[in-house]
Amino acid sequence: MTVADIIKALPLTVIAAAGELSKPVEGGYVSDLLSNVMGFAKANSVWITMQGHQNVVAVASLANLSAVIIAGGASPEADAVKKAEAEGVVLLATDLPAFEVAGQLYGLGVRGL
Amino acid sequence: MIRCFVADLHVHSVLSPCAAVEMTPRNIVWHAAEHGVDIIAVTDHNAGDNVRAVLEAAKGTPVTVLPGMEVETKEEIHVVALFDKMRSFQEWEKVVEDHRSGRLNDADKFGAQFVVDAEDNLVRVKEEMLLAALTLGLEELCDRVEALGGLCIASHVDRPAYSILYKLGFIPSGLKLAAAEISPLIKKEDALRRFPALAKIPIVASSDAHTMDDFIGGPKTCFHMEQATLPEIRQALYSENRREVVL
């Protein structure tokens, strides 16, 4: 499965790095604590969060994540979008709450373990 | 005699990975003196390696420098911790060292962290990742700062990223928080309207400068008091002994 596949299935808007949608999705992770994501998220996972600041992009890049889904209608900050474009980190946004996003991804076969 | 001391209690130096390279000790002190800023606190993320250099750079100038640090709690809330003595600040640095994640900074992702001297020369690069949560919770962190004679100010409470009001949604009762800082993005009246929790706590405005333009143009707070010391600032925050805070 790729990032493009989950965009087809879920109501997600591409906010940054639209050229990187062929990245593989091998798992999912939900957390709003960056330190926790740095410690535990596996590479090639999609990360669901409510945080929209630029350090989210740094952490996603560091952890080699395939995409960040900013859920619950939260809006990414302008400098975060700029940094994501520069670093090729896919930022997606949705009005769906985080629980619902995770549930729908699970339904597609994405797992958290 | 009581007079207004213009203070900026939240300024980043080149040690902070997100700060611009012009934020060096001499340059910060020079601009403070040039723009009539009486008191500055240099508050880098989770480290104080440049504080001594800024104190030294300010010797012989009218600028008072308070040792400070912007710490990130376990909850990923940013708090400015201020001290008035290097001895207590050094104790605080030890506490912080014991509670870092152990990760190393990736300068390409987060930015570079420079330790410099009072002449703005590069001394070394700080290896530890500073822009990350400590393993200390908010309450314990503020308790320990207070126990060392310091005071805690919640950073940029009106902003979504790393602020107490967005992370917790309220200010816990009994928390040893001396004040809440509003960011350059909002005026005090608007902050009070949007965040009713702020009615119960003194408010200060600081630049949270990461560039010299931020510092020059950013908000400052006027402390009406007799001397540029932390105990006087504490009295002004609580309107004691005719001291007061004017935004």
mmCIF file with all atom_site columns, N, CA and C in Angstrom, chain A residues 52-105:
data_model
loop_
_atom_site.group_PDB
_atom_site.id
_atom_site.type_symbol
_atom_site.label_atom_id
_atom_site.label_alt_id
_atom_site.label_comp_id
_atom_site.label_asym_id
_atom_site.label_entity_id
_atom_site.label_seq_id
_atom_site.pdbx_PDB_ins_code
_atom_site.Cartn_x
_atom_site.Cartn_y
_atom_site.Cartn_z
_atom_site.occupancy
_atom_site.B_iso_or_equiv
_atom_site.pdbx_formal_charge
_atom_site.auth_seq_id
_atom_site.auth_comp_id
_atom_site.auth_asym_id
_atom_site.auth_atom_id
_atom_site.pdbx_PDB_model_num
ATOM 1   N N  . GLY A 1 52  ? 0.366   20.586 14.483 1.00 0.00 ? 52  GLY A N  1
ATOM 2   C CA . GLY A 1 52  ? 0.637   21.064 13.123 1.00 0.00 ? 52  GLY A CA 1
ATOM 3   C C  . GLY A 1 52  ? 1.823   22.001 13.018 1.00 0.00 ? 52  GLY A C  1
ATOM 4   N N  . HIS A 1 53  ? 2.757   21.923 13.970 1.00 0.00 ? 53  HIS A N  1
ATOM 5   C CA . HIS A 1 53  ? 3.900   22.849 13.905 1.00 0.00 ? 53  HIS A CA 1
ATOM 6   C C  . HIS A 1 53  ? 5.096   22.196 13.218 1.00 0.00 ? 53  HIS A C  1
ATOM 7   N N  . GLN A 1 54  ? 6.136   23.005 12.993 1.00 0.00 ? 54  GLN A N  1
ATOM 8   C CA . GLN A 1 54  ? 7.206   22.531 12.098 1.00 0.00 ? 54  GLN A CA 1
ATOM 9   C C  . GLN A 1 54  ? 8.053   21.403 12.679 1.00 0.00 ? 54  GLN A C  1
ATOM 10  N N  . ASN A 1 55  ? 8.055   21.246 13.997 1.00 0.00 ? 55  ASN A N  1
ATOM 11  C CA . ASN A 1 55  ? 8.850   20.139 14.532 1.00 0.00 ? 55  ASN A CA 1
ATOM 12  C C  . ASN A 1 55  ? 8.221   18.780 14.231 1.00 0.00 ? 55  ASN A C  1
ATOM 13  N N  . VAL A 1 56  ? 6.934   18.788 13.925 1.00 0.00 ? 56  VAL A N  1
ATOM 14  C CA . VAL A 1 56  ? 6.271   17.569 13.455 1.00 0.00 ? 56  VAL A CA 1
ATOM 15  C C  . VAL A 1 56  ? 6.969   17.077 12.184 1.00 0.00 ? 56  VAL A C  1
ATOM 16  N N  . VAL A 1 57  ? 7.296   18.011 11.320 1.00 0.00 ? 57  VAL A N  1
ATOM 17  C CA . VAL A 1 57  ? 7.961   17.673 10.060 1.00 0.00 ? 57  VAL A CA 1
ATOM 18  C C  . VAL A 1 57  ? 9.366   17.128 10.328 1.00 0.00 ? 57  VAL A C  1
ATOM 19  N N  . ALA A 1 58  ? 10.082  17.776 11.241 1.00 0.00 ? 58  ALA A N  1
ATOM 20  C CA . ALA A 1 58  ? 11.435  17.313 11.585 1.00 0.00 ? 58  ALA A CA 1
ATOM 21  C C  . ALA A 1 58  ? 11.387  15.887 12.132 1.00 0.00 ? 58  ALA A C  1
ATOM 22  N N  . VAL A 1 59  ? 10.422  15.625 12.994 1.00 0.00 ? 59  VAL A N  1
ATOM 23  C CA . VAL A 1 59  ? 10.305  14.289 13.596 1.00 0.00 ? 59  VAL A CA 1
ATOM 24  C C  . VAL A 1 59  ? 9.910   13.255 12.526 1.00 0.00 ? 59  VAL A C  1
ATOM 25  N N  . ALA A 1 60  ? 8.985   13.608 11.649 1.00 0.00 ? 60  ALA A N  1
ATOM 26  C CA . ALA A 1 60  ? 8.559   12.683 10.591 1.00 0.00 ? 60  ALA A CA 1
ATOM 27  C C  . ALA A 1 60  ? 9.723   12.343 9.669  1.00 0.00 ? 60  ALA A C  1
ATOM 28  N N  . SER A 1 61  ? 10.528  13.343 9.384  1.00 0.00 ? 61  SER A N  1
ATOM 29  C CA . SER A 1 61  ? 11.684  13.142 8.517  1.00 0.00 ? 61  SER A CA 1
ATOM 30  C C  . SER A 1 61  ? 12.729  12.268 9.211  1.00 0.00 ? 61  SER A C  1
ATOM 31  N N  . LEU A 1 62  ? 12.977  12.589 10.480 1.00 0.00 ? 62  LEU A N  1
ATOM 32  C CA . LEU A 1 62  ? 13.947  11.825 11.280 1.00 0.00 ? 62  LEU A CA 1
ATOM 33  C C  . LEU A 1 62  ? 13.540  10.354 11.385 1.00 0.00 ? 62  LEU A C  1
ATOM 34  N N  . ALA A 1 63  ? 12.257  10.110 11.604 1.00 0.00 ? 63  ALA A N  1
ATOM 35  C CA . ALA A 1 63  ? 11.772  8.742  11.813 1.00 0.00 ? 63  ALA A CA 1
ATOM 36  C C  . ALA A 1 63  ? 11.433  8.045  10.493 1.00 0.00 ? 63  ALA A C  1
ATOM 37  N N  . ASN A 1 64  ? 11.675  8.761  9.383  1.00 0.00 ? 64  ASN A N  1
ATOM 38  C CA . ASN A 1 64  ? 11.424  8.179  8.066  1.00 0.00 ? 64  ASN A CA 1
ATOM 39  C C  . ASN A 1 64  ? 9.978   7.714  7.891  1.00 0.00 ? 64  ASN A C  1
ATOM 40  N N  . LEU A 1 65  ? 9.042   8.534  8.275  1.00 0.00 ? 65  LEU A N  1
ATOM 41  C CA . LEU A 1 65  ? 7.627   8.173  8.167  1.00 0.00 ? 65  LEU A CA 1
ATOM 42  C C  . LEU A 1 65  ? 7.133   8.445  6.754  1.00 0.00 ? 65  LEU A C  1
ATOM 43  N N  . SER A 1 66  ? 6.113   7.720  6.332  1.00 0.00 ? 66  SER A N  1
ATOM 44  C CA . SER A 1 66  ? 5.654   7.888  4.947  1.00 0.00 ? 66  SER A CA 1
ATOM 45  C C  . SER A 1 66  ? 4.715   9.088  4.787  1.00 0.00 ? 66  SER A C  1
ATOM 46  N N  . ALA A 1 67  ? 3.982   9.444  5.852  1.00 0.00 ? 67  ALA A N  1
ATOM 47  C CA . ALA A 1 67  ? 3.118   10.624 5.773  1.00 0.00 ? 67  ALA A CA 1
ATOM 48  C C  . ALA A 1 67  ? 2.663   11.009 7.179  1.00 0.00 ? 67  ALA A C  1
ATOM 49  N N  . VAL A 1 68  ? 2.296   12.283 7.331  1.00 0.00 ? 68  VAL A N  1
ATOM 50  C CA . VAL A 1 68  ? 1.693   12.757 8.581  1.00 0.00 ? 68  VAL A CA 1
ATOM 51  C C  . VAL A 1 68  ? 0.258   13.141 8.270  1.00 0.00 ? 68  VAL A C  1
ATOM 52  N N  . ILE A 1 69  ? -0.696  12.592 9.024  1.00 0.00 ? 69  ILE A N  1
ATOM 53  C CA . ILE A 1 69  ? -2.093  12.990 8.861  1.00 0.00 ? 69  ILE A CA 1
ATOM 54  C C  . ILE A 1 69  ? -2.466  13.904 10.024 1.00 0.00 ? 69  ILE A C  1
ATOM 55  N N  . ILE A 1 70  ? -2.762  15.157 9.710  1.00 0.00 ? 70  ILE A N  1
ATOM 56  C CA . ILE A 1 70  ? -3.171  16.103 10.747 1.00 0.00 ? 70  ILE A CA 1
ATOM 57  C C  . ILE A 1 70  ? -4.700  16.030 10.826 1.00 0.00 ? 70  ILE A C  1
ATOM 58  N N  . ALA A 1 71  ? -5.165  15.462 11.924 1.00 0.00 ? 71  ALA A N  1
ATOM 59  C CA . ALA A 1 71  ? -6.577  15.081 12.028 1.00 0.00 ? 71  ALA A CA 1
ATOM 60  C C  . ALA A 1 71  ? -7.385  16.102 12.821 1.00 0.00 ? 71  ALA A C  1
ATOM 61  N N  . GLY A 1 72  ? -8.682  15.874 12.876 1.00 0.00 ? 72  GLY A N  1
ATOM 62  C CA . GLY A 1 72  ? -9.566  16.669 13.720 1.00 0.00 ? 72  GLY A CA 1
ATOM 63  C C  . GLY A 1 72  ? -9.735  18.109 13.267 1.00 0.00 ? 72  GLY A C  1
ATOM 64  N N  . GLY A 1 73  ? -9.455  18.377 12.022 1.00 0.00 ? 73  GLY A N  1
ATOM 65  C CA . GLY A 1 73  ? -9.637  19.738 11.510 1.00 0.00 ? 73  GLY A CA 1
ATOM 66  C C  . GLY A 1 73  ? -8.551  20.699 11.948 1.00 0.00 ? 73  GLY A C  1
ATOM 67  N N  . ALA A 1 74  ? -7.497  20.178 12.592 1.00 0.00 ? 74  ALA A N  1
ATOM 68  C CA . ALA A 1 74  ? -6.392  21.056 12.996 1.00 0.00 ? 74  ALA A CA 1
ATOM 69  C C  . ALA A 1 74  ? -5.656  21.531 11.751 1.00 0.00 ? 74  ALA A C  1
ATOM 70  N N  . SER A 1 75  ? -5.180  22.782 11.804 1.00 0.00 ? 75  SER A N  1
ATOM 71  C CA . SER A 1 75  ? -4.524  23.280 10.594 1.00 0.00 ? 75  SER A CA 1
ATOM 72  C C  . SER A 1 75  ? -3.016  23.377 10.784 1.00 0.00 ? 75  SER A C  1
ATOM 73  N N  . PRO A 1 76  ? -2.272  22.866 9.811  1.00 0.00 ? 76  PRO A N  1
ATOM 74  C CA . PRO A 1 76  ? -0.814  22.957 9.879  1.00 0.00 ? 76  PRO A CA 1
ATOM 75  C C  . PRO A 1 76  ? -0.356  24.413 9.755  1.00 0.00 ? 76  PRO A C  1
ATOM 76  N N  . GLU A 1 77  ? 0.705   24.756 10.495 1.00 0.00 ? 77  GLU A N  1
ATOM 77  C CA . GLU A 1 77  ? 1.230   26.114 10.429 1.00 0.00 ? 77  GLU A CA 1
ATOM 78  C C  . GLU A 1 77  ? 1.999   26.310 9.121  1.00 0.00 ? 77  GLU A C  1
ATOM 79  N N  . ALA A 1 78  ? 2.082   27.579 8.696  1.00 0.00 ? 78  ALA A N  1
ATOM 80  C CA . ALA A 1 78  ? 2.696   27.895 7.396  1.00 0.00 ? 78  ALA A CA 1
ATOM 81  C C  . ALA A 1 78  ? 4.148   27.436 7.321  1.00 0.00 ? 78  ALA A C  1
ATOM 82  N N  . ASP A 1 79  ? 4.909   27.631 8.404  1.00 0.00 ? 79  ASP A N  1
ATOM 83  C CA . ASP A 1 79  ? 6.326   27.229 8.331  1.00 0.00 ? 79  ASP A CA 1
ATOM 84  C C  . ASP A 1 79  ? 6.473   25.706 8.314  1.00 0.00 ? 79  ASP A C  1
ATOM 85  N N  . ALA A 1 80  ? 5.471   25.018 8.858  1.00 0.00 ? 80  ALA A N  1
ATOM 86  C CA . ALA A 1 80  ? 5.493   23.553 8.805  1.00 0.00 ? 80  ALA A CA 1
ATOM 87  C C  . ALA A 1 80  ? 5.292   23.087 7.361  1.00 0.00 ? 80  ALA A C  1
ATOM 88  N N  . VAL A 1 81  ? 4.390   23.732 6.656  1.00 0.00 ? 81  VAL A N  1
ATOM 89  C CA . VAL A 1 81  ? 4.111   23.365 5.263  1.00 0.00 ? 81  VAL A CA 1
ATOM 90  C C  . VAL A 1 81  ? 5.344   23.615 4.399  1.00 0.00 ? 81  VAL A C  1
ATOM 91  N N  . LYS A 1 82  ? 5.979   24.750 4.638  1.00 0.00 ? 82  LYS A N  1
ATOM 92  C CA . LYS A 1 82  ? 7.180   25.112 3.887  1.00 0.00 ? 82  LYS A CA 1
ATOM 93  C C  . LYS A 1 82  ? 8.291   24.081 4.107  1.00 0.00 ? 82  LYS A C  1
ATOM 94  N N  . LYS A 1 83  ? 8.484   23.728 5.360  1.00 0.00 ? 83  LYS A N  1
ATOM 95  C CA . LYS A 1 83  ? 9.535   22.774 5.702  1.00 0.00 ? 83  LYS A CA 1
ATOM 96  C C  . LYS A 1 83  ? 9.211   21.394 5.110  1.00 0.00 ? 83  LYS A C  1
ATOM 97  N N  . ALA A 1 84  ? 7.940   21.021 5.145  1.00 0.00 ? 84  ALA A N  1
ATOM 98  C CA . ALA A 1 84  ? 7.538   19.718 4.606  1.00 0.00 ? 84  ALA A CA 1
ATOM 99  C C  . ALA A 1 84  ? 7.787   19.650 3.100  1.00 0.00 ? 84  ALA A C  1
ATOM 100 N N  . GLU A 1 85  ? 7.498   20.731 2.409  1.00 0.00 ? 85  GLU A N  1
ATOM 101 C CA . GLU A 1 85  ? 7.780   20.789 0.961  1.00 0.00 ? 85  GLU A CA 1
ATOM 102 C C  . GLU A 1 85  ? 9.277   20.627 0.723  1.00 0.00 ? 85  GLU A C  1
ATOM 103 N N  . ALA A 1 86  ? 10.077  21.347 1.512  1.00 0.00 ? 86  ALA A N  1
ATOM 104 C CA . ALA A 1 86  ? 11.533  21.336 1.327  1.00 0.00 ? 86  ALA A CA 1
ATOM 105 C C  . ALA A 1 86  ? 12.113  19.952 1.616  1.00 0.00 ? 86  ALA A C  1
ATOM 106 N N  . GLU A 1 87  ? 11.532  19.264 2.583  1.00 0.00 ? 87  GLU A N  1
ATOM 107 C CA . GLU A 1 87  ? 12.108  17.976 2.996  1.00 0.00 ? 87  GLU A CA 1
ATOM 108 C C  . GLU A 1 87  ? 11.397  16.773 2.379  1.00 0.00 ? 87  GLU A C  1
ATOM 109 N N  . GLY A 1 88  ? 10.366  17.029 1.593  1.00 0.00 ? 88  GLY A N  1
ATOM 110 C CA . GLY A 1 88  ? 9.635   15.923 0.980  1.00 0.00 ? 88  GLY A CA 1
ATOM 111 C C  . GLY A 1 88  ? 8.847   15.088 1.974  1.00 0.00 ? 88  GLY A C  1
ATOM 112 N N  . VAL A 1 89  ? 8.361   15.730 3.023  1.00 0.00 ? 89  VAL A N  1
ATOM 113 C CA . VAL A 1 89  ? 7.531   15.028 4.012  1.00 0.00 ? 89  VAL A CA 1
ATOM 114 C C  . VAL A 1 89  ? 6.060   15.252 3.642  1.00 0.00 ? 89  VAL A C  1
ATOM 115 N N  . VAL A 1 90  ? 5.347   14.167 3.395  1.00 0.00 ? 90  VAL A N  1
ATOM 116 C CA . VAL A 1 90  ? 3.949   14.297 2.978  1.00 0.00 ? 90  VAL A CA 1
ATOM 117 C C  . VAL A 1 90  ? 3.084   14.718 4.168  1.00 0.00 ? 90  VAL A C  1
ATOM 118 N N  . LEU A 1 91  ? 2.404   15.853 4.014  1.00 0.00 ? 91  LEU A N  1
ATOM 119 C CA . LEU A 1 91  ? 1.457   16.317 5.044  1.00 0.00 ? 91  LEU A CA 1
ATOM 120 C C  . LEU A 1 91  ? 0.053   16.188 4.481  1.00 0.00 ? 91  LEU A C  1
ATOM 121 N N  . LEU A 1 92  ? -0.813  15.521 5.238  1.00 0.00 ? 92  LEU A N  1
ATOM 122 C CA . LEU A 1 92  ? -2.210  15.363 4.831  1.00 0.00 ? 92  LEU A CA 1
ATOM 123 C C  . LEU A 1 92  ? -3.078  15.944 5.937  1.00 0.00 ? 92  LEU A C  1
ATOM 124 N N  . ALA A 1 93  ? -4.224  16.502 5.575  1.00 0.00 ? 93  ALA A N  1
ATOM 125 C CA . ALA A 1 93  ? -5.114  17.045 6.601  1.00 0.00 ? 93  ALA A CA 1
ATOM 126 C C  . ALA A 1 93  ? -6.516  16.473 6.404  1.00 0.00 ? 93  ALA A C  1
ATOM 127 N N  . THR A 1 94  ? -7.232  16.368 7.506  1.00 0.00 ? 94  THR A N  1
ATOM 128 C CA . THR A 1 94  ? -8.608  15.883 7.429  1.00 0.00 ? 94  THR A CA 1
ATOM 129 C C  . THR A 1 94  ? -9.436  16.445 8.576  1.00 0.00 ? 94  THR A C  1
ATOM 130 N N  . ASP A 1 95  ? -10.742 16.565 8.340  1.00 0.00 ? 95  ASP A N  1
ATOM 131 C CA . ASP A 1 95  ? -11.641 16.972 9.419  1.00 0.00 ? 95  ASP A CA 1
ATOM 132 C C  . ASP A 1 95  ? -12.035 15.785 10.299 1.00 0.00 ? 95  ASP A C  1
ATOM 133 N N  . LEU A 1 96  ? -11.757 14.579 9.830  1.00 0.00 ? 96  LEU A N  1
ATOM 134 C CA . LEU A 1 96  ? -12.092 13.399 10.629 1.00 0.00 ? 96  LEU A CA 1
ATOM 135 C C  . LEU A 1 96  ? -11.303 13.404 11.933 1.00 0.00 ? 96  LEU A C  1
ATOM 136 N N  . PRO A 1 97  ? -11.945 13.002 13.034 1.00 0.00 ? 97  PRO A N  1
ATOM 137 C CA . PRO A 1 97  ? -11.182 12.880 14.279 1.00 0.00 ? 97  PRO A CA 1
ATOM 138 C C  . PRO A 1 97  ? -10.151 11.743 14.178 1.00 0.00 ? 97  PRO A C  1
ATOM 139 N N  . ALA A 1 98  ? -9.099  11.830 14.992 1.00 0.00 ? 98  ALA A N  1
ATOM 140 C CA . ALA A 1 98  ? -7.984  10.870 14.920 1.00 0.00 ? 98  ALA A CA 1
ATOM 141 C C  . ALA A 1 98  ? -8.457  9.424  15.051 1.00 0.00 ? 98  ALA A C  1
ATOM 142 N N  . PHE A 1 99  ? -9.402  9.181  15.969 1.00 0.00 ? 99  PHE A N  1
ATOM 143 C CA . PHE A 1 99  ? -9.902  7.814  16.183 1.00 0.00 ? 99  PHE A CA 1
ATOM 144 C C  . PHE A 1 99  ? -10.490 7.244  14.896 1.00 0.00 ? 99  PHE A C  1
ATOM 145 N N  . GLU A 1 100 ? -11.265 8.077  14.210 1.00 0.00 ? 100 GLU A N  1
ATOM 146 C CA . GLU A 1 100 ? -11.914 7.647  12.980 1.00 0.00 ? 100 GLU A CA 1
ATOM 147 C C  . GLU A 1 100 ? -10.893 7.383  11.867 1.00 0.00 ? 100 GLU A C  1
ATOM 148 N N  . VAL A 1 101 ? -9.885  8.223  11.790 1.00 0.00 ? 101 VAL A N  1
ATOM 149 C CA . VAL A 1 101 ? -8.829  8.032  10.781 1.00 0.00 ? 101 VAL A CA 1
ATOM 150 C C  . VAL A 1 101 ? -8.140  6.686  11.018 1.00 0.00 ? 101 VAL A C  1
ATOM 151 N N  . ALA A 1 102 ? -7.780  6.442  12.283 1.00 0.00 ? 102 ALA A N  1
ATOM 152 C CA . ALA A 1 102 ? -7.098  5.184  12.615 1.00 0.00 ? 102 ALA A CA 1
ATOM 153 C C  . ALA A 1 102 ? -7.990  3.994  12.278 1.00 0.00 ? 102 ALA A C  1
ATOM 154 N N  . GLY A 1 103 ? -9.273  4.115  12.611 1.00 0.00 ? 103 GLY A N  1
ATOM 155 C CA . GLY A 1 103 ? -10.212 3.027  12.338 1.00 0.00 ? 103 GLY A CA 1
ATOM 156 C C  . GLY A 1 103 ? -10.330 2.738  10.850 1.00 0.00 ? 103 GLY A C  1
ATOM 157 N N  . GLN A 1 104 ? -10.430 3.789  10.067 1.00 0.00 ? 104 GLN A N  1
ATOM 158 C CA . GLN A 1 104 ? -10.568 3.587  8.616  1.00 0.00 ? 104 GLN A CA 1
ATOM 159 C C  . GLN A 1 104 ? -9.287  3.001  8.020  1.00 0.00 ? 104 GLN A C  1
ATOM 160 N N  . LEU A 1 105 ? -8.135  3.442  8.528  1.00 0.00 ? 105 LEU A N  1
ATOM 161 C CA . LEU A 1 105 ? -6.865  2.874  8.038  1.00 0.00 ? 105 LEU A CA 1
ATOM 162 C C  . LEU A 1 105 ? -6.764  1.395  8.406  1.00 0.00 ? 105 LEU A C  1
#
